[in-house]
Amino acid sequence: MRRRRWLLLPLLAALAPLRAVLAQALEPWRAFMARAFEMRRQAEAAGDQPYGAVVVRDGVIVAESPSRVVTARNADAHAEREAIRLAQARLGTRALDGCVLVSSSRPCGLCERAAHAAGIARMIYGESLTDGGPPRGSGARAVRAGRP
């Protein structure tokens, strides 16, 4: 058992610079992720599901939205799709080429498809698949969505 542990130490030491490079690459997105979490807090404060999303183009927030599924009584009003629709309206085009979708949680499969159809170049999300989801006792169940 001790021998295996010593074999892993050089591997972990070799990965340390990679971790620093990854942290540096994600640094510019921290402010946008913070804004997505602010949208999430707004959704929770309004009594909605805990999700928030931001659409970014060339380092500028084009659109942002909290989840409005409960408050708008619209199952299609996920934060990501609301932010995509708002970005399309503000830019006056359906094509969001070059835009990045930053979300507080991993988007569901339908939101991923909507982002793809809109031409979103990249998606950045926080937290795990286990956050949020349907409330307990609602009769609905969370389903782990695969990548299309």
PDB file of C-alpha atoms in Angstrom:
ATOM      1  CA  MET A   1       0.000   0.000   0.000  1.00  0.00           C
ATOM      2  CA  ARG A   2       2.789   2.457   0.859  1.00  0.00           C
ATOM      3  CA  ARG A   3       4.543   1.661  -2.370  1.00  0.00           C
ATOM      4  CA  ARG A   4       1.527   2.735  -4.469  1.00  0.00           C
ATOM      5  CA  ARG A   5       1.319   6.011  -2.623  1.00  0.00           C
ATOM      6  CA  TRP A   6       4.940   6.811  -3.473  1.00  0.00           C
ATOM      7  CA  LEU A   7       4.298   6.009  -7.126  1.00  0.00           C
ATOM      8  CA  LEU A   8       1.515   8.600  -7.263  1.00  0.00           C
ATOM      9  CA  LEU A   9       3.567  11.451  -5.800  1.00  0.00           C
ATOM     10  CA  PRO A  10       5.580  12.110  -8.991  1.00  0.00           C
ATOM     11  CA  LEU A  11       2.362  12.052 -11.025  1.00  0.00           C
ATOM     12  CA  LEU A  12       0.680  14.566  -8.714  1.00  0.00           C
ATOM     13  CA  ALA A  13       3.782  16.778  -8.815  1.00  0.00           C
ATOM     14  CA  ALA A  14       3.713  16.685 -12.621  1.00  0.00           C
ATOM     15  CA  LEU A  15       0.052  17.754 -12.664  1.00  0.00           C
ATOM     16  CA  ALA A  16       0.594  20.811 -10.414  1.00  0.00           C
ATOM     17  CA  PRO A  17       1.683  23.124 -13.295  1.00  0.00           C
ATOM     18  CA  LEU A  18      -1.340  21.981 -15.328  1.00  0.00           C
ATOM     19  CA  ARG A  19      -3.622  22.985 -12.460  1.00  0.00           C
ATOM     20  CA  ALA A  20      -2.044  26.457 -12.406  1.00  0.00           C
ATOM     21  CA  VAL A  21      -2.497  26.835 -16.176  1.00  0.00           C
ATOM     22  CA  LEU A  22      -6.143  25.777 -15.920  1.00  0.00           C
ATOM     23  CA  ALA A  23      -6.800  28.227 -13.070  1.00  0.00           C
ATOM     24  CA  GLN A  24      -5.196  31.011 -15.111  1.00  0.00           C
ATOM     25  CA  ALA A  25      -7.313  30.153 -18.165  1.00  0.00           C
ATOM     26  CA  LEU A  26     -10.517  30.316 -16.106  1.00  0.00           C
ATOM     27  CA  GLU A  27      -9.637  33.574 -14.320  1.00  0.00           C
ATOM     28  CA  PRO A  28     -11.273  35.935 -16.886  1.00  0.00           C
ATOM     29  CA  TRP A  29     -14.556  34.015 -16.521  1.00  0.00           C
ATOM     30  CA  ARG A  30     -14.829  34.388 -12.736  1.00  0.00           C
ATOM     31  CA  ALA A  31     -16.669  37.716 -12.965  1.00  0.00           C
ATOM     32  CA  PHE A  32     -19.181  36.286 -15.446  1.00  0.00           C
ATOM     33  CA  MET A  33     -19.689  33.200 -13.262  1.00  0.00           C
ATOM     34  CA  ALA A  34     -20.257  35.502 -10.281  1.00  0.00           C
ATOM     35  CA  ARG A  35     -22.946  37.310 -12.288  1.00  0.00           C
ATOM     36  CA  ALA A  36     -24.593  33.973 -13.168  1.00  0.00           C
ATOM     37  CA  PHE A  37     -24.687  33.150  -9.454  1.00  0.00           C
ATOM     38  CA  GLU A  38     -26.208  36.570  -8.760  1.00  0.00           C
ATOM     39  CA  MET A  39     -28.959  35.663 -11.249  1.00  0.00           C
ATOM     40  CA  ARG A  40     -29.348  32.381  -9.374  1.00  0.00           C
ATOM     41  CA  ARG A  41     -29.787  34.271  -6.087  1.00  0.00           C
ATOM     42  CA  GLN A  42     -32.409  36.488  -7.741  1.00  0.00           C
ATOM     43  CA  ALA A  43     -34.317  33.410  -8.906  1.00  0.00           C
ATOM     44  CA  GLU A  44     -34.268  31.916  -5.409  1.00  0.00           C
ATOM     45  CA  ALA A  45     -35.362  35.226  -3.859  1.00  0.00           C
ATOM     46  CA  ALA A  46     -38.327  35.314  -6.264  1.00  0.00           C
ATOM     47  CA  GLY A  47     -39.313  31.769  -5.246  1.00  0.00           C
ATOM     48  CA  ASP A  48     -38.065  30.150  -8.447  1.00  0.00           C
ATOM     49  CA  GLN A  49     -35.642  27.327  -9.198  1.00  0.00           C
ATOM     50  CA  PRO A  50     -31.988  28.069  -8.329  1.00  0.00           C
ATOM     51  CA  TYR A  51     -30.495  28.734 -11.759  1.00  0.00           C
ATOM     52  CA  GLY A  52     -28.948  31.735 -13.470  1.00  0.00           C
ATOM     53  CA  ALA A  53     -27.254  32.323 -16.819  1.00  0.00           C
ATOM     54  CA  VAL A  54     -25.288  34.995 -18.679  1.00  0.00           C
ATOM     55  CA  VAL A  55     -24.487  35.332 -22.403  1.00  0.00           C
ATOM     56  CA  VAL A  56     -21.109  36.956 -23.094  1.00  0.00           C
ATOM     57  CA  ARG A  57     -19.695  38.278 -26.371  1.00  0.00           C
ATOM     58  CA  ASP A  58     -16.202  39.791 -26.686  1.00  0.00           C
ATOM     59  CA  GLY A  59     -15.861  40.120 -22.908  1.00  0.00           C
ATOM     60  CA  VAL A  60     -19.163  41.982 -22.471  1.00  0.00           C
ATOM     61  CA  ILE A  61     -22.401  40.655 -20.987  1.00  0.00           C
ATOM     62  CA  VAL A  62     -25.025  40.732 -23.739  1.00  0.00           C
ATOM     63  CA  ALA A  63     -27.868  39.191 -21.723  1.00  0.00           C
ATOM     64  CA  GLU A  64     -28.526  37.651 -18.332  1.00  0.00           C
ATOM     65  CA  SER A  65     -31.469  35.914 -16.761  1.00  0.00           C
ATOM     66  CA  PRO A  66     -32.583  34.050 -13.666  1.00  0.00           C
ATOM     67  CA  SER A  67     -34.824  31.011 -13.951  1.00  0.00           C
ATOM     68  CA  ARG A  68     -38.476  31.982 -14.434  1.00  0.00           C
ATOM     69  CA  VAL A  69     -40.060  28.541 -14.651  1.00  0.00           C
ATOM     70  CA  VAL A  70     -42.138  28.918 -11.477  1.00  0.00           C
ATOM     71  CA  THR A  71     -42.817  32.659 -11.496  1.00  0.00           C
ATOM     72  CA  ALA A  72     -43.816  32.779 -15.177  1.00  0.00           C
ATOM     73  CA  ARG A  73     -45.548  29.377 -14.994  1.00  0.00           C
ATOM     74  CA  ASN A  74     -43.664  28.410 -18.123  1.00  0.00           C
ATOM     75  CA  ALA A  75     -41.719  25.151 -18.236  1.00  0.00           C
ATOM     76  CA  ASP A  76     -39.609  26.592 -21.073  1.00  0.00           C
ATOM     77  CA  ALA A  77     -38.371  29.606 -19.060  1.00  0.00           C
ATOM     78  CA  HIS A  78     -35.057  28.077 -17.980  1.00  0.00           C
ATOM     79  CA  ALA A  79     -32.380  30.661 -17.195  1.00  0.00           C
ATOM     80  CA  GLU A  80     -30.219  29.584 -20.154  1.00  0.00           C
ATOM     81  CA  ARG A  81     -33.011  29.748 -22.716  1.00  0.00           C
ATOM     82  CA  GLU A  82     -34.261  33.055 -21.326  1.00  0.00           C
ATOM     83  CA  ALA A  83     -30.744  34.511 -21.587  1.00  0.00           C
ATOM     84  CA  ILE A  84     -30.363  33.163 -25.152  1.00  0.00           C
ATOM     85  CA  ARG A  85     -33.710  34.663 -26.236  1.00  0.00           C
ATOM     86  CA  LEU A  86     -32.837  38.005 -24.659  1.00  0.00           C
ATOM     87  CA  ALA A  87     -29.403  38.026 -26.338  1.00  0.00           C
ATOM     88  CA  GLN A  88     -30.989  37.278 -29.704  1.00  0.00           C
ATOM     89  CA  ALA A  89     -33.466  40.128 -29.227  1.00  0.00           C
ATOM     90  CA  ARG A  90     -30.785  42.604 -28.124  1.00  0.00           C
ATOM     91  CA  LEU A  91     -28.408  41.715 -30.946  1.00  0.00           C
ATOM     92  CA  GLY A  92     -31.223  41.538 -33.497  1.00  0.00           C
ATOM     93  CA  THR A  93     -30.149  38.146 -34.799  1.00  0.00           C
ATOM     94  CA  ARG A  94     -30.855  34.493 -34.139  1.00  0.00           C
ATOM     95  CA  ALA A  95     -27.171  33.608 -34.648  1.00  0.00           C
ATOM     96  CA  LEU A  96     -25.111  34.073 -31.504  1.00  0.00           C
ATOM     97  CA  ASP A  97     -21.824  33.076 -33.140  1.00  0.00           C
ATOM     98  CA  GLY A  98     -18.868  33.813 -30.912  1.00  0.00           C
ATOM     99  CA  CYS A  99     -20.979  34.103 -27.763  1.00  0.00           C
ATOM    100  CA  VAL A 100     -20.336  32.142 -24.576  1.00  0.00           C
ATOM    101  CA  LEU A 101     -23.089  30.903 -22.261  1.00  0.00           C
ATOM    102  CA  VAL A 102     -22.069  31.026 -18.597  1.00  0.00           C
ATOM    103  CA  SER A 103     -24.457  29.161 -16.315  1.00  0.00           C
ATOM    104  CA  SER A 104     -24.583  28.626 -12.563  1.00  0.00           C
ATOM    105  CA  SER A 105     -25.222  24.893 -13.115  1.00  0.00           C
ATOM    106  CA  ARG A 106     -24.912  22.441 -15.960  1.00  0.00           C
ATOM    107  CA  PRO A 107     -27.707  23.199 -18.449  1.00  0.00           C
ATOM    108  CA  CYS A 108     -30.273  20.524 -19.185  1.00  0.00           C
ATOM    109  CA  GLY A 109     -30.252  18.763 -22.535  1.00  0.00           C
ATOM    110  CA  LEU A 110     -32.878  21.080 -24.033  1.00  0.00           C
ATOM    111  CA  CYS A 111     -30.878  24.163 -23.016  1.00  0.00           C
ATOM    112  CA  GLU A 112     -27.727  22.611 -24.485  1.00  0.00           C
ATOM    113  CA  ARG A 113     -29.608  22.028 -27.754  1.00  0.00           C
ATOM    114  CA  ALA A 114     -30.951  25.587 -27.731  1.00  0.00           C
ATOM    115  CA  ALA A 115     -27.410  26.912 -27.250  1.00  0.00           C
ATOM    116  CA  HIS A 116     -26.183  24.760 -30.127  1.00  0.00           C
ATOM    117  CA  ALA A 117     -29.026  25.891 -32.395  1.00  0.00           C
ATOM    118  CA  ALA A 118     -28.262  29.533 -31.546  1.00  0.00           C
ATOM    119  CA  GLY A 119     -24.605  29.064 -32.453  1.00  0.00           C
ATOM    120  CA  ILE A 120     -23.200  29.495 -28.937  1.00  0.00           C
ATOM    121  CA  ALA A 121     -19.463  28.850 -29.286  1.00  0.00           C
ATOM    122  CA  ARG A 122     -18.799  27.650 -25.753  1.00  0.00           C
ATOM    123  CA  MET A 123     -20.589  26.819 -22.503  1.00  0.00           C
ATOM    124  CA  ILE A 124     -19.109  27.309 -19.048  1.00  0.00           C
ATOM    125  CA  TYR A 125     -21.009  26.105 -16.024  1.00  0.00           C
ATOM    126  CA  GLY A 126     -20.505  25.698 -12.297  1.00  0.00           C
ATOM    127  CA  GLU A 127     -21.451  23.130  -9.697  1.00  0.00           C
ATOM    128  CA  SER A 128     -22.534  19.552 -10.273  1.00  0.00           C
ATOM    129  CA  LEU A 129     -25.537  17.799 -11.745  1.00  0.00           C
ATOM    130  CA  THR A 130     -26.887  17.189  -8.255  1.00  0.00           C
ATOM    131  CA  ASP A 131     -27.625  20.848  -7.460  1.00  0.00           C
ATOM    132  CA  GLY A 132     -31.042  22.305  -8.063  1.00  0.00           C
ATOM    133  CA  GLY A 133     -33.434  19.912  -9.742  1.00  0.00           C
ATOM    134  CA  PRO A 134     -37.117  19.419  -9.043  1.00  0.00           C
ATOM    135  CA  PRO A 135     -38.237  19.961  -5.448  1.00  0.00           C
ATOM    136  CA  ARG A 136     -38.703  16.871  -3.319  1.00  0.00           C
ATOM    137  CA  GLY A 137     -42.233  15.565  -3.264  1.00  0.00           C
ATOM    138  CA  SER A 138     -43.112  17.212  -6.577  1.00  0.00           C
ATOM    139  CA  GLY A 139     -43.511  13.862  -8.309  1.00  0.00           C
ATOM    140  CA  ALA A 140     -40.810  14.805 -10.814  1.00  0.00           C
ATOM    141  CA  ARG A 141     -37.382  13.255 -10.767  1.00  0.00           C
ATOM    142  CA  ALA A 142     -34.019  14.520 -11.928  1.00  0.00           C
ATOM    143  CA  VAL A 143     -32.572  12.706 -14.926  1.00  0.00           C
ATOM    144  CA  ARG A 144     -28.899  12.878 -15.716  1.00  0.00           C
ATOM    145  CA  ALA A 145     -28.656  14.338 -19.197  1.00  0.00           C
ATOM    146  CA  GLY A 146     -25.963  13.154 -21.589  1.00  0.00           C
ATOM    147  CA  ARG A 147     -24.154  15.271 -24.102  1.00  0.00           C
ATOM    148  CA  PRO A 148     -25.800  15.349 -27.550  1.00  0.00           C
TER     149      PRO A 148
END
